[in-house]
Short mmCIF file of C-alpha atoms and ligand atoms in Angstrom, two decimals:
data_model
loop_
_atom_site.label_atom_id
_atom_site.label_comp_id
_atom_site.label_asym_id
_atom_site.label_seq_id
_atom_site.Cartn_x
_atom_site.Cartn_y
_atom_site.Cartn_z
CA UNK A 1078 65.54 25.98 16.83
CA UNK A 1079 66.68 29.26 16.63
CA UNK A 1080 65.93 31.05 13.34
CA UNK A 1081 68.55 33.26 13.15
CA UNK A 1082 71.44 30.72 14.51
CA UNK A 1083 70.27 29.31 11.19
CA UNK A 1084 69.93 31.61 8.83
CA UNK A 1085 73.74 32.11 9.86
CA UNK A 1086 74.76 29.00 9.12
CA UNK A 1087 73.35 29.36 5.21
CA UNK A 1088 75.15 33.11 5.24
CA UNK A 1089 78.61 31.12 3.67
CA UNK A 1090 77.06 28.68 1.69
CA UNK A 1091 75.37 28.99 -1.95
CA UNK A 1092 72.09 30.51 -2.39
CA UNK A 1093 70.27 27.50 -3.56
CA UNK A 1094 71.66 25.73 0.01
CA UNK A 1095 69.03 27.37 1.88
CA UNK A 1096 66.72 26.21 -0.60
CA UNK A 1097 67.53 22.83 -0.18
CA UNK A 1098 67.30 22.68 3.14
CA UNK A 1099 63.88 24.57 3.68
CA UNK A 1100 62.61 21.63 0.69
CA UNK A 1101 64.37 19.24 3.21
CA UNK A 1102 62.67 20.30 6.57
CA UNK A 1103 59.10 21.66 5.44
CA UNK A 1104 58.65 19.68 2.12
CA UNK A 1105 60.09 16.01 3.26
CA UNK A 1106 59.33 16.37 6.39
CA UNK A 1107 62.84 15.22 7.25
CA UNK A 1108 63.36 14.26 11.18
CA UNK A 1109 67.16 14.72 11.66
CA UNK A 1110 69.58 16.87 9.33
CA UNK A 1111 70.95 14.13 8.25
CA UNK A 1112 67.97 12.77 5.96
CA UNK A 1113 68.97 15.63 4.25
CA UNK A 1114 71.27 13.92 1.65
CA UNK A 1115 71.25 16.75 -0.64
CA UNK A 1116 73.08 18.87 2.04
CA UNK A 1117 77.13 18.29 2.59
CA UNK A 1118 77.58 16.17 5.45
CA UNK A 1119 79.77 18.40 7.42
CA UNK A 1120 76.39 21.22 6.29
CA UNK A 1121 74.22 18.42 8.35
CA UNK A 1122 76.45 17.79 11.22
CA UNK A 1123 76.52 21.25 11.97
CA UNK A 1124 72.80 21.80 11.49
CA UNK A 1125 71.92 19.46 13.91
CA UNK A 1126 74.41 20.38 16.14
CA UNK A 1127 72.98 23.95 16.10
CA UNK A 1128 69.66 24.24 14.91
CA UNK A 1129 68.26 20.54 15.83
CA UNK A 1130 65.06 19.29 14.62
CA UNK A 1131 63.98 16.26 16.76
CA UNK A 1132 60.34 17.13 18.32
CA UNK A 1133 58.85 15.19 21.52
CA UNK A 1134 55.82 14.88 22.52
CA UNK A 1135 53.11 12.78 24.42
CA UNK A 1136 50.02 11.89 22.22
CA UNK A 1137 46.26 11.52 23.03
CA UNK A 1138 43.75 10.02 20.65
CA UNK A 1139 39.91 10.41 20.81
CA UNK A 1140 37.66 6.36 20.58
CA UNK A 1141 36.26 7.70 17.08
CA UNK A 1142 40.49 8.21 16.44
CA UNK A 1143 39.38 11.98 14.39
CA UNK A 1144 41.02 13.65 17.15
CA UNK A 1145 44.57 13.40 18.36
CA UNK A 1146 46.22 15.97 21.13
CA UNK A 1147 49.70 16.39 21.15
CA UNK A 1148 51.73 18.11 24.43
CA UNK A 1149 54.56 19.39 22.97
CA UNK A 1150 57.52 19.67 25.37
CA UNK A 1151 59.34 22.84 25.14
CA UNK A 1152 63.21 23.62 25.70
CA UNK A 1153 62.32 24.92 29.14
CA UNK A 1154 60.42 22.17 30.04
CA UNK A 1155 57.25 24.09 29.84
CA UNK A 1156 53.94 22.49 27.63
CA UNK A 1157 51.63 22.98 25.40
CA UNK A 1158 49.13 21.48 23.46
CA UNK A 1159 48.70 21.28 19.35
CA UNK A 1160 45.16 19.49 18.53
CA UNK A 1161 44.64 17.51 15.24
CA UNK A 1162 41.22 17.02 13.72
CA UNK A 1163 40.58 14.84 10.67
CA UNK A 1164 37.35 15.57 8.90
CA UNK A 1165 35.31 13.07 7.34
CA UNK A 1166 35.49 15.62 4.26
CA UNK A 1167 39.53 14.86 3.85
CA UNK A 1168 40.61 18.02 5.65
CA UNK A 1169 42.90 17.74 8.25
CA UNK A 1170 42.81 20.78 10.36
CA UNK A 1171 45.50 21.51 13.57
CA UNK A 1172 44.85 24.10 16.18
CA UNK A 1173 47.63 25.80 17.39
CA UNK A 1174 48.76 27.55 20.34
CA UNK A 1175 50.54 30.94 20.33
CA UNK A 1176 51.61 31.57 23.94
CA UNK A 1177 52.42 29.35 27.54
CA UNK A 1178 48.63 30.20 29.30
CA UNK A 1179 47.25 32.81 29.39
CA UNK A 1180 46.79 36.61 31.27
CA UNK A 1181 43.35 36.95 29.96
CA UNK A 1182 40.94 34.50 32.03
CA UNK A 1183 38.02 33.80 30.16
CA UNK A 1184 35.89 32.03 33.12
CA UNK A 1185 34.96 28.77 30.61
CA UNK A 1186 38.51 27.92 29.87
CA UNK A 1187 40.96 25.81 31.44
CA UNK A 1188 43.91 27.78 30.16
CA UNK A 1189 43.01 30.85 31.25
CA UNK A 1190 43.14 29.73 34.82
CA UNK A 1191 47.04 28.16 34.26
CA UNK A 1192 48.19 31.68 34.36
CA UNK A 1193 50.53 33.50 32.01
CA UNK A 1194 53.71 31.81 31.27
CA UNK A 1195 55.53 33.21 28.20
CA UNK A 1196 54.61 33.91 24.28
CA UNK A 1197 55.87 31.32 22.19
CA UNK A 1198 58.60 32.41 19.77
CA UNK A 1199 57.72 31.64 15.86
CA UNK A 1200 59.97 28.29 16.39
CA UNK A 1201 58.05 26.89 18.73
CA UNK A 1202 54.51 27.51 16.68
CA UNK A 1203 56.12 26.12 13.29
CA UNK A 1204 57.01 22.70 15.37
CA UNK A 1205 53.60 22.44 16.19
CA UNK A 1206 52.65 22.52 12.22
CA UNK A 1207 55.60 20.23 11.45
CA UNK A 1208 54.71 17.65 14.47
CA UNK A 1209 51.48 16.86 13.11
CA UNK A 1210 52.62 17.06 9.24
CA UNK A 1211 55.43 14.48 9.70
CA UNK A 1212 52.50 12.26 11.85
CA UNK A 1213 50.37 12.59 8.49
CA UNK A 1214 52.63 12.30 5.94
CA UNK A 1215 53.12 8.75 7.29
CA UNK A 1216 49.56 7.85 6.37
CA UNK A 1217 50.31 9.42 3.15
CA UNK A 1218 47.86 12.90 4.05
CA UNK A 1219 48.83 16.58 4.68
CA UNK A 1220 47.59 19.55 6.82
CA UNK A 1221 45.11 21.49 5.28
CA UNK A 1222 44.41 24.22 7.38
CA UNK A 1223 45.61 25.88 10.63
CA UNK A 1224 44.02 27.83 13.38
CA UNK A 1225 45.04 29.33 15.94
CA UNK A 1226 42.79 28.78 18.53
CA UNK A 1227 45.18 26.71 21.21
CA UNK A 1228 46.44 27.96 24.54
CA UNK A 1229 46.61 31.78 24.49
CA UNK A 1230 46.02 34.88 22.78
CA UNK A 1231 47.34 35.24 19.11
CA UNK A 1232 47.19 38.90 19.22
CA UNK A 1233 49.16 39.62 21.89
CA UNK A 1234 51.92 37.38 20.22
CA UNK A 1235 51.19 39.41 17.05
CA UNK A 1236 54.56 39.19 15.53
CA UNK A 1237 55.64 35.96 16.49
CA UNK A 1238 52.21 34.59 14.98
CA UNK A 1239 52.31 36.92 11.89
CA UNK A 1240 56.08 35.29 11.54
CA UNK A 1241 55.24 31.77 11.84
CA UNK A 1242 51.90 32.14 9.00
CA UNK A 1243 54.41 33.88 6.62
CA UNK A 1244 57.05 30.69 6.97
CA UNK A 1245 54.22 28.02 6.22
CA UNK A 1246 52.72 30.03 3.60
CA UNK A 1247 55.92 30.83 1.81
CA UNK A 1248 55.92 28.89 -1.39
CA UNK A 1249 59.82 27.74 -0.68
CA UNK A 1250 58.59 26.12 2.76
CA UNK A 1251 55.34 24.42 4.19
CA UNK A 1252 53.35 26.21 0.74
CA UNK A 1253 49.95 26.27 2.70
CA UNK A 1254 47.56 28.76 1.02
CA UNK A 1255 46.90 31.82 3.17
CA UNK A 1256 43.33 31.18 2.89
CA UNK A 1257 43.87 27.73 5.12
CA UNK A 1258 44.93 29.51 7.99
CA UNK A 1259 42.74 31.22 10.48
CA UNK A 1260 43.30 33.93 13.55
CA UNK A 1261 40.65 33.66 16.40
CA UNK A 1262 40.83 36.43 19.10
CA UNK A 1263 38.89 37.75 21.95
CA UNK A 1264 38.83 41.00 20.02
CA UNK A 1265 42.40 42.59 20.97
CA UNK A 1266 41.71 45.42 18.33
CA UNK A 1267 44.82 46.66 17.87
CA UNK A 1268 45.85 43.04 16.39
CA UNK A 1269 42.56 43.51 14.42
CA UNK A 1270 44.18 47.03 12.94
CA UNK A 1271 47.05 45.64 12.27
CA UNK A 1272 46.03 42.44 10.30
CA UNK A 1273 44.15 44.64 7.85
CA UNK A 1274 46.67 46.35 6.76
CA UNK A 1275 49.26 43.21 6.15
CA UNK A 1276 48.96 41.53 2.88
CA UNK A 1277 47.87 38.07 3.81
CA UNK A 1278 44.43 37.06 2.54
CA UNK A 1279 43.81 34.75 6.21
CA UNK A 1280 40.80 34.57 7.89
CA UNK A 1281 39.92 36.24 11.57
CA UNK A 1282 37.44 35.00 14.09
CA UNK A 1283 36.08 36.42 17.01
CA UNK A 1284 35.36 34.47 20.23
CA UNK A 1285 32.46 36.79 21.23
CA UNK A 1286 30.31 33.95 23.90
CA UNK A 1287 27.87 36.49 24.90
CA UNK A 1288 25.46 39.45 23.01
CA UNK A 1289 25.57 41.97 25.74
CA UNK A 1290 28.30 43.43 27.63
CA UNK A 1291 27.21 42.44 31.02
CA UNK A 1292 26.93 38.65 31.03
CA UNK A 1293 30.62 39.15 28.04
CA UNK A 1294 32.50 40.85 31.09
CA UNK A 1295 31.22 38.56 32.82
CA UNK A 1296 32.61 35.88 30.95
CA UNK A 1297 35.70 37.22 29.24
CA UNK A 1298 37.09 39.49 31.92
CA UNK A 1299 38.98 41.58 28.31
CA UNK A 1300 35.55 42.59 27.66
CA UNK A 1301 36.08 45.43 29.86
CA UNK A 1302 38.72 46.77 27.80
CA UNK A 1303 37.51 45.40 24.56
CA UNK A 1304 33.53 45.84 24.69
CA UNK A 1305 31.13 44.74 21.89
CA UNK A 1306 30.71 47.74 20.52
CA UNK A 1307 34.18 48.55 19.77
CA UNK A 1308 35.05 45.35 18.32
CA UNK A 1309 32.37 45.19 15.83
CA UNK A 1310 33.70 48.61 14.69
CA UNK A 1311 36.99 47.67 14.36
CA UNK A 1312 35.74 44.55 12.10
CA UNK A 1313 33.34 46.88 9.88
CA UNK A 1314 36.88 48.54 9.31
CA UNK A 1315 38.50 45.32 9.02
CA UNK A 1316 35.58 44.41 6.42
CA UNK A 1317 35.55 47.79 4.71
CA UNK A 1318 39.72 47.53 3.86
CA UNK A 1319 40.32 43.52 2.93
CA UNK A 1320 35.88 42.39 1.83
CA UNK A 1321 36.59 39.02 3.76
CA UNK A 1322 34.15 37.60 5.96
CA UNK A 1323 34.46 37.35 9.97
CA UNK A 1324 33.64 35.00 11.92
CA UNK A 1325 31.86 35.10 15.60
CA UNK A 1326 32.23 32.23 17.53
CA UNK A 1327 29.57 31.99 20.10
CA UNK A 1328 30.46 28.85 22.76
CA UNK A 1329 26.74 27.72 23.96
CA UNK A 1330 27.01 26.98 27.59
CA UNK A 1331 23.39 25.78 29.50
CA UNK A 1332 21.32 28.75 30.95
CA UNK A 1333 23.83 31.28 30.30
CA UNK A 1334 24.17 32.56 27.24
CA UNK A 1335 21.35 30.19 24.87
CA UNK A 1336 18.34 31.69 25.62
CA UNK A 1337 15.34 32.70 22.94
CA UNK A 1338 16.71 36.31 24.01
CA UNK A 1339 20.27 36.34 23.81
CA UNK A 1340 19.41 34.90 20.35
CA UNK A 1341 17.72 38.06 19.43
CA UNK A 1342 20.00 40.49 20.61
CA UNK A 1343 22.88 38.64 19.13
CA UNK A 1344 20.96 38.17 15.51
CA UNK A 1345 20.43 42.44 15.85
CA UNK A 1346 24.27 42.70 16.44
CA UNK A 1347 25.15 40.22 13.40
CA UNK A 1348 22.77 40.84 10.34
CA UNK A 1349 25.57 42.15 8.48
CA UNK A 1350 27.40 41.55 5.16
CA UNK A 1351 29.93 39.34 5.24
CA UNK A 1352 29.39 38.35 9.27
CA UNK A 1353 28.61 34.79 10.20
CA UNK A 1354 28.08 33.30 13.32
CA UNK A 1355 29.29 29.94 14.59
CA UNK A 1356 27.88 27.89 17.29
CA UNK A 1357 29.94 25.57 19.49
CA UNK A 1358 29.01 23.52 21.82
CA UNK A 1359 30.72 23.95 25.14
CA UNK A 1360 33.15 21.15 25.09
CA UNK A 1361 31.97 18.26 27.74
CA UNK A 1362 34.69 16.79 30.11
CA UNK A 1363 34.57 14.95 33.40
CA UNK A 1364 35.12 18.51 34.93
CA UNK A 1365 33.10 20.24 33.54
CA UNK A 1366 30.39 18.49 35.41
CA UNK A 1367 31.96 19.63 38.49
CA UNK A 1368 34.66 17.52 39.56
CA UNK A 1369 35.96 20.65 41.11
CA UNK A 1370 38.10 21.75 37.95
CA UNK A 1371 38.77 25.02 36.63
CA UNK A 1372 35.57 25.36 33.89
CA UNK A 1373 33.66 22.68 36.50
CA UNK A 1374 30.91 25.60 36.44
CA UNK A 1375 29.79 25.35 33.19
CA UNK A 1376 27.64 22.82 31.40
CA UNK A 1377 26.88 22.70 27.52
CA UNK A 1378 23.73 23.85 26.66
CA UNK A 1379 21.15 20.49 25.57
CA UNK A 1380 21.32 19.88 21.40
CA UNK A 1381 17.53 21.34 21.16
CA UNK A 1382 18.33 24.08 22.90
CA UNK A 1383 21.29 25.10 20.43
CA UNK A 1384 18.89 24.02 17.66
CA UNK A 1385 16.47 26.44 18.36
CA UNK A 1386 18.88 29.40 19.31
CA UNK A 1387 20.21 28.34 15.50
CA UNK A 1388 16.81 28.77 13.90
CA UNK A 1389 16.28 31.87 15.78
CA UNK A 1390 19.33 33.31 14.04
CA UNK A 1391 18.28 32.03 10.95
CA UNK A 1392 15.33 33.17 10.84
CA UNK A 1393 16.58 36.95 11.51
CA UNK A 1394 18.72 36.36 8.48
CA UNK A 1395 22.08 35.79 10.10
CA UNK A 1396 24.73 33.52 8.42
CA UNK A 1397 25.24 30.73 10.50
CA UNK A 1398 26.83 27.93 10.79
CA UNK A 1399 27.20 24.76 13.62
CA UNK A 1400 30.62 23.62 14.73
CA UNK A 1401 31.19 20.02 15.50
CA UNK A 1402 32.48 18.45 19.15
CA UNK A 1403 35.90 17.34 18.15
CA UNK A 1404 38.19 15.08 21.13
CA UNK A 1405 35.42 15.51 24.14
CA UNK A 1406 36.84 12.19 25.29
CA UNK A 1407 40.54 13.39 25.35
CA UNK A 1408 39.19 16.89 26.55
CA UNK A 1409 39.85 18.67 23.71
CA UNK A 1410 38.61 22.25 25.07
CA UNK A 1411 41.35 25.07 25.17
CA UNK A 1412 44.08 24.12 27.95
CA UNK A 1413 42.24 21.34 29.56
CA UNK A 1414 44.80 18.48 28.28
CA UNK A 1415 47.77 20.68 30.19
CA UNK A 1416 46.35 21.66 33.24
CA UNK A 1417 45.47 17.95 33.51
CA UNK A 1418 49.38 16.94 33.34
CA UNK A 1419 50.45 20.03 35.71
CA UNK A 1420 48.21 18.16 38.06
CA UNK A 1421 49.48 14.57 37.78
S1 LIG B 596 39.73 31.46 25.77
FE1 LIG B 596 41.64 32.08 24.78
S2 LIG B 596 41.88 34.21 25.47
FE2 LIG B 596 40.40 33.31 26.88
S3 LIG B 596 41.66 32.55 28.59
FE3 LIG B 596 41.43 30.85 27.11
S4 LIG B 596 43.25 30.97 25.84
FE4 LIG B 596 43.04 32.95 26.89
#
């Protein structure tokens, strides 16, 4: 839909129109204008004429049915993927993605070997949300939080993202808490400027994989730009201006990055106020134990081993906290779901 197209449209009506149809579309959950029976018919005609609201998409659902992947067909016929995962404690959290691939090319993810395609306009991330909302609101549930941690970068879709948050926190339309939504980013720190200084109380996470620049490059080719050093003092800033806590995702992937050392010089970079650390496991698909995919070099590292490197971190007095395998069935790692259609 195109945002402006219908802001237009409400331009000759009544105020309280506009209200009435954002209650309509973010509230109901309506499918097609016209279960908008508030609005005047000729109103709904011309709404879904120009501004429709229909959403298609093929879904995927993990055996223990907690995880469910949508691809999302855009209006160009490119796809991406929106990721739902039910908690056992009630919350329903969606993962998002905020561009068409991505330039960047972290060497463990399947999207980052897609390419770059195009950022996603703030349309296209809100049908994402509203996708898995109207899903929900069938079995009588709602989203609780949303991440953005799809295909792409978020900060280098800064205002497109920072658009779409502001629309599903505004009270008038989706009315989710700024608290329930969450950035992650490689550590683009202009993004990380920026966001401290807008007034939105969401949280930030940084996909950091690696406690040394070497084996980070390595990994995360961005890491050249962005090194460690400079990202962790563009979050002290980021701490020092908005007191919320960061957090530093660390993927553990076997004899890479999870040894009794890289544990120790990631605890010295992290035994900070208001840093914690979270440990995932790197996701574990059919490719991954090299059928000659994109992230087939890469194995997770064994549960012991991330055990131990957990301890370790403990022990040093670093926050930290474990991140459950969500979808590995219906390969649920960044990108993997599209590059597996682009194939077929
Ligand atoms: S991990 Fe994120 S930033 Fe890196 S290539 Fe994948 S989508 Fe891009």
């Amino acid at each position: 839909m195109d945002l402006a197209q219908f802001q237009k449209l409400f331009d000759k009506e009544p105020r309280y129109r506009l209200g009435q149809a954002k209650k309509a579309l973010f509230q109901d959950l309506i499918q097609n204008w016209q279960e908008a029976t508030e609005l005047p018919l000729s109103l709904r005609e011309e709404l879904n004429k120009k501004c429709p609201i229909e959403l298609s998409a093929k879904t995927f659902v993990s055996k223990d049915r907690n995880t469910i992947k949508a691809l999302l067909i855009l209006k160009d016929d490119l796809k991406i993927e929106t990721v739902l995962m039910c908690h056992q404690d009630k919350r329903n959290t969606i993962c998002v993605s905020s561009q068409v691939g991505c330039r960047l090319g972290c060497e463990f993810c399947a999207t980052g070997k897609m390419g770059f395609k195009r950022n996603l306009d703030v349309w296209e991330i809100i049908e994402q949300v509203l996708f898995f909302a109207r899903y929900l609101k069938k079995i009588k549930e709602r989203i609780t939080n949303i991440v953005f941690m799809g295909m792409g970068e978020p900060f280098l879709n800064y205002q497109n993202v920072i658009g779409a948050i502001r629309i599903l926190n505004d009270k008038e339309g989706f009315n989710l808490g700024a608290r329930h939504f969450s950035i992650s980013t490689v550590g683009i720190i202009e993004g990380i400027e920026k966001l401290a200084k807008e007034e939105l109380q969401i949280n930030l996470a940084i996909s950091l994989n690696a406690s040394n620049d070497k084996l980070r490059s390595k990994l995360m080719p961005i890491n050249k730009k962005y090194p460690i050093k400079k990202i962790l003092n563009a979050i002290d800033n980021y701490i020092k201006k908005t007191r919320r806590r960061v957090m530093f995702e660390y993927i553990m992937i076997n004899n890479l990055n999870d040894s009794e050392e890289n544990a120790k010089t990631l605890a010295n970079l992290m035994k900070k106020p208001l840093y914690f650390v979270n440990l995932i496991s790197y996701n574990f698909t059919r490719r991954s134990l090299g059928e000659g995919g994109p992230t087939g070099i890469f194995k997770p590292s064994p549960s012991l081993r991330i055990k131990k490197f957990k301890e370790t971190l403990e022990k040093e007095g670093v926050m930290v906290t474990q991140r459950y395998r969500f979808g590995k069935d219906i390969e649920g790692a960044c990108g993997q779901l599209v590059v597996k259609d682009r194939r077929k």
